[in-house]
């Protein structure tokens, strides 16, 4: 696979110089198949598919590539409907273009679901035009022609390559209605395709934001407040300025920026700046948060999110009541590539280059910051070394833009790992309180959940399972506003809520004396036959992954020395069930294997999909077992990996992934595998040890249990 560096390169090397076929597709709404022939570079179309006379097809991929494989998956969908040999495809990363594209976002596991039909129609339109061009040349009916790997083939056996037909096809009027392939005829979709950037990543090509360099640009690091709730009082930069020629030190928005000619001299100069901070608001600590959680859970100010039936009577008449609280800490995102961005603010406009999950937000917020028209801000996307929601924010982009406007020069702002971990924005800390009422037969007749979050907004997902399956249910939430900044973290809210809910359901099943898997299936059957309130998840899809995970893991069949834990969750329109196998080694629980059953609809790329599921599971295990960010007087105590525990290679278990092949259009996949992981692991550990883990990280809840296992 070949990658070009910009849209200009793409246009230069495509049909504008060779006279081939260039199509612009409208990706908006369901009119995505309406295509027009582009005759010049100054077109106003939404996406480009070019076919050169040598048969090379170049596909422009608009969405940010954050490691989720979208830069490979999008072109696969186009290439499938185009029916082209994948070896003849080039992929180009598109810059931000709000006129040509919509939803240029990497977040919410929504890229493929949003663009599935649009991409298919784009490829099918080009294929139909090539067929018509061949039919005219041969003087036959288009119905007598088919395509195969970049060729149009006639029933007589004659065939012409797409490259040979490109110029003829360019003269045709694009069809407004095209027939898509029958899904059973897919050749590329559902196969295993290596990532288009794999070779570049493995060989160290400059693909990432940290790699970006512009001749004459300056480097900058920024000293932010030492704690959340502090502001800048004064600073002395004399020693820093004397440390190297050309060092500049400027302040803006309670920050001090050190600017110079290289990362190293800037980093060393920053250490010499003497800064005095002062208190601006409450400086919160983890001990204080624990008290706040209790107050929130006992509060009468919670906002009701869902209420079904008569909860008070259900608990009054219950034969047994089960109660538990679960808590999760703040977590940093910790992408491998720390935050960074390039900005050049000129009189005629602003150029932004770097890793962002939300390029349009970066554009609009920069325009607002600098009080200029939004069309004067351009955004070029680089590959990202992870994000997990952190790069949905634009704070680091705005820092670069504002600093460039102050120093009147192009500048690249660099964050260190310590900056990244101590500068926010974190996964919110949350505590959940559950109660369940059981009748004499062990049926759950009542269920309550209160979510208490610190800067978490609504810390529940009130319409997720088991809502609808319990006749009397109350879900509410209450929030504490804190100076500590929080934001989306991979599978927002559900990343911890799923562990808490699924662990508690196991507690209830255990109290009822029922098998945890069957207990869930019985609840789903109740939701199907006699639902209470709205059902906003697909019961049959959830049942299917439960049954598949149970089958593939051998649930209920005794395995010598193996204890199993189950979990299932619905998020981002997809369903994932997991079974964790835990064994005891020297009396300590060790995760041996995770079995995952996944329903994300049609799998576009087997390789990319399995990577997403396995990565989500590893992420889920690592943070449930080890991750913890605590605060003292508003400052995070852990600011690098020497103090913040992450999962190690030898702690990653075997992972077995099974996809449900139901033929429905694709749903989300970047996030759904993470939420159920903590629950399956905790439930398996309970089976193995009898110890119920309710607080993350597990290793800190019971240090003795896990001592010496890694």
XYZ file of C-alpha atoms in Angstrom, residues 284-577:
294
model
C -9.468 18.482 46.505
C -7.903 15.214 47.672
C -8.910 11.585 47.291
C -9.734 11.299 50.995
C -12.170 14.177 50.583
C -13.727 12.496 47.552
C -14.483 9.402 49.623
C -16.494 11.558 52.029
C -18.183 13.325 49.128
C -19.277 9.989 47.663
C -21.038 9.019 50.894
C -22.840 12.353 50.993
C -23.922 12.006 47.382
C -25.230 8.467 47.829
C -27.205 9.545 50.894
C -28.415 12.749 49.215
C -32.064 13.505 48.494
C -31.061 15.624 45.478
C -30.492 12.839 42.970
C -32.094 13.196 39.552
C -34.414 10.344 38.608
C -33.348 8.839 35.265
C -35.902 6.020 35.062
C -38.693 4.731 37.295
C -40.839 1.689 36.601
C -43.514 0.138 38.842
C -43.736 0.421 42.632
C -40.195 0.076 43.961
C -41.031 0.796 47.598
C -43.619 -1.986 47.792
C -41.345 -4.448 45.980
C -38.639 -4.038 48.618
C -41.155 -4.067 51.447
C -42.536 -7.427 50.272
C -39.176 -8.960 49.288
C -38.123 -12.363 50.601
C -34.476 -11.315 50.303
C -32.669 -8.016 49.647
C -29.174 -7.777 48.149
C -27.151 -4.557 48.547
C -23.694 -3.520 47.372
C -21.566 -0.509 46.466
C -18.929 -0.364 43.736
C -16.349 2.357 43.156
C -13.936 3.372 40.408
C -11.114 5.932 40.531
C -10.044 8.689 38.190
C -7.936 7.413 35.298
C -5.677 9.177 32.788
C -5.944 8.217 29.118
C -2.221 7.581 28.670
C -2.043 7.253 24.873
C 1.395 6.161 23.704
C 1.815 9.488 21.902
C 1.437 12.408 24.347
C -0.522 15.480 23.295
C 1.100 17.676 20.656
C 0.042 20.029 17.873
C 1.475 22.416 15.292
C -0.015 25.828 14.600
C 0.965 28.665 12.309
C -1.132 31.790 12.749
C -0.622 34.124 9.786
C -2.372 37.286 8.694
C -4.143 35.408 5.907
C -5.190 32.388 7.960
C -4.272 29.635 10.400
C -2.697 26.285 9.598
C -3.190 23.479 12.109
C -1.467 20.088 11.791
C -1.560 17.213 14.245
C -3.389 14.362 15.952
C -7.010 15.172 16.780
C -10.136 13.057 17.030
C -12.308 16.105 16.329
C -10.743 18.220 13.571
C -13.880 20.291 12.997
C -14.045 21.240 16.686
C -10.361 22.191 16.497
C -11.148 24.411 13.522
C -14.234 26.140 14.938
C -12.795 26.679 18.407
C -9.557 28.073 16.999
C -11.563 30.495 14.854
C -13.546 31.563 17.909
C -10.397 31.955 20.015
C -8.681 34.149 17.437
C -11.888 35.886 16.330
C -11.446 35.012 12.652
C -13.735 33.397 10.052
C -13.778 29.603 10.372
C -12.938 29.159 6.692
C -9.551 30.767 7.379
C -8.515 27.817 9.577
C -7.223 24.672 7.872
C -6.670 21.360 9.662
C -4.420 18.577 8.381
C -4.676 15.230 10.129
C -1.772 13.056 11.178
C -1.945 9.493 12.399
C -2.452 9.266 16.163
C -0.587 7.158 18.677
C -3.772 6.446 20.597
C -6.359 8.748 22.074
C -9.062 6.776 23.932
C -11.190 9.939 24.063
C -8.442 12.320 25.221
C -8.048 13.760 21.729
C -11.745 14.528 21.519
C -10.742 17.610 23.494
C -9.092 20.572 21.808
C -7.267 22.225 24.704
C -3.827 21.286 23.383
C -4.750 22.498 19.883
C -5.881 25.857 21.228
C -2.658 26.171 23.234
C -0.657 25.872 20.022
C -2.871 28.322 18.136
C -2.855 30.933 20.883
C 0.885 30.633 21.437
C 1.579 31.006 17.717
C -0.535 34.154 17.655
C 1.452 35.573 20.579
C 4.974 34.812 19.348
C 4.088 35.491 15.680
C 5.750 32.279 14.475
C 4.903 28.676 13.595
C 5.157 26.539 16.717
C 4.728 22.958 17.802
C 3.520 22.468 21.371
C 4.850 19.276 22.981
C 3.528 17.577 26.114
C 5.684 15.209 28.169
C 4.242 12.098 29.810
C 4.112 14.007 33.092
C 2.203 16.831 31.383
C -0.164 14.296 29.885
C -0.957 12.576 33.172
C -1.113 15.654 35.379
C -2.863 18.017 32.973
C -6.215 16.181 32.716
C -8.673 15.346 31.332
C -9.524 12.163 33.258
C -12.096 9.431 33.427
C -14.542 10.574 36.131
C -14.475 8.880 39.513
C -17.810 7.237 40.332
C -19.451 5.192 43.080
C -22.577 3.101 42.525
C -25.092 1.872 45.093
C -27.231 -1.111 44.118
C -30.192 -2.821 45.754
C -32.159 -5.821 44.485
C -35.332 -7.400 45.833
C -35.956 -11.135 45.373
C -39.196 -13.047 45.853
C -39.376 -16.544 47.385
C -38.645 -18.155 43.994
C -35.465 -16.122 43.544
C -36.946 -13.805 40.908
C -35.702 -10.221 40.891
C -38.793 -8.113 41.507
C -37.086 -4.858 42.439
C -33.893 -3.050 41.416
C -32.397 0.310 42.293
C -29.187 1.982 41.176
C -27.772 5.336 42.214
C -24.728 6.714 40.455
C -22.636 9.283 42.333
C -20.021 10.889 40.124
C -17.348 13.558 40.288
C -17.742 15.617 37.114
C -19.463 12.602 35.542
C -22.774 14.108 34.433
C -25.275 11.266 34.254
C -23.191 8.375 35.585
C -25.822 5.786 34.637
C -27.197 4.301 31.449
C -30.736 3.998 32.677
C -32.156 2.156 29.667
C -29.512 -0.565 29.512
C -30.125 -4.106 30.722
C -31.620 -5.077 33.175
C -34.033 -2.157 32.674
C -37.233 -3.488 31.138
C -36.690 -6.924 32.680
C -37.481 -5.914 36.273
C -41.079 -4.902 37.126
C -40.063 -2.371 39.777
C -36.992 -0.285 39.043
C -35.480 3.053 40.017
C -32.289 4.528 38.557
C -31.052 7.979 39.526
C -27.803 9.943 39.640
C -26.167 12.803 41.504
C -22.995 14.737 40.695
C -20.280 16.696 42.478
C -18.682 19.540 40.523
C -14.913 19.579 40.932
C -12.007 21.690 39.627
C -10.470 18.425 38.377
C -11.106 18.222 34.653
C -12.761 15.102 33.273
C -13.819 13.945 29.837
C -14.712 10.945 27.681
C -12.588 7.869 28.364
C -12.879 4.799 26.139
C -16.536 3.659 26.365
C -17.570 6.634 28.520
C -19.352 5.727 31.763
C -19.942 2.124 30.671
C -16.207 1.426 31.025
C -16.845 1.077 34.762
C -20.636 0.866 35.030
C -20.624 -2.443 33.143
C -18.255 -3.975 35.723
C -20.422 -2.755 38.578
C -23.734 -3.849 37.037
C -22.504 -7.225 35.867
C -20.785 -7.990 39.156
C -23.903 -7.031 41.075
C -26.122 -9.189 38.850
C -23.814 -12.088 39.723
C -24.268 -11.254 43.393
C -28.027 -11.340 42.935
C -27.896 -14.618 40.998
C -25.743 -16.111 43.746
C -28.220 -14.957 46.412
C -31.046 -16.498 44.369
C -29.138 -19.771 44.058
C -29.165 -19.608 40.250
C -26.585 -20.000 37.491
C -25.392 -16.513 36.489
C -25.781 -17.132 32.742
C -29.237 -18.659 33.080
C -30.234 -15.855 35.449
C -29.491 -13.307 32.734
C -31.242 -15.342 30.046
C -34.332 -15.595 32.255
C -34.316 -11.820 32.740
C -34.073 -11.296 28.984
C -36.955 -13.682 28.416
C -39.007 -11.686 30.895
C -38.096 -8.479 29.044
C -39.283 -10.104 25.823
C -42.549 -11.626 27.042
C -43.623 -9.101 29.687
C -41.491 -5.940 29.434
C -41.758 -3.121 31.936
C -41.266 0.240 30.273
C -39.296 0.829 27.065
C -36.731 -1.715 25.829
C -33.843 0.091 24.167
C -31.541 -2.875 23.576
C -32.015 -5.807 21.217
C -33.000 -8.791 23.342
C -32.286 -11.403 20.688
C -28.833 -10.000 19.892
C -27.920 -9.987 23.570
C -29.176 -13.546 24.040
C -27.164 -14.665 21.012
C -23.829 -13.419 22.361
C -24.571 -14.873 25.789
C -25.271 -18.290 24.308
C -22.259 -18.130 21.982
C -19.870 -17.147 24.780
C -21.244 -19.892 27.030
C -20.886 -22.471 24.259
C -17.362 -21.544 23.165
C -16.050 -21.284 26.723
C -17.578 -24.558 27.877
C -19.615 -22.762 30.538
C -21.068 -25.181 33.053
C -18.668 -27.968 32.089
C -16.196 -28.451 34.882
C -12.606 -27.706 33.944
C -10.040 -28.921 36.439
C -8.618 -26.013 38.374
C -10.467 -23.383 36.302
C -13.030 -20.947 37.712
C -15.185 -19.042 35.244
C -16.823 -15.636 35.436
C -19.430 -14.229 33.062
C -20.333 -10.737 31.874
C -22.327 -9.253 28.998
C -22.881 -5.671 27.916
C -24.500 -3.506 25.283
C -22.812 -0.287 24.198
C -22.341 1.686 20.995
C -25.089 -0.430 19.353
C -23.050 -3.642 19.762
C -23.166 -6.613 22.136
C -20.241 -8.377 23.781
C -20.337 -11.339 26.169
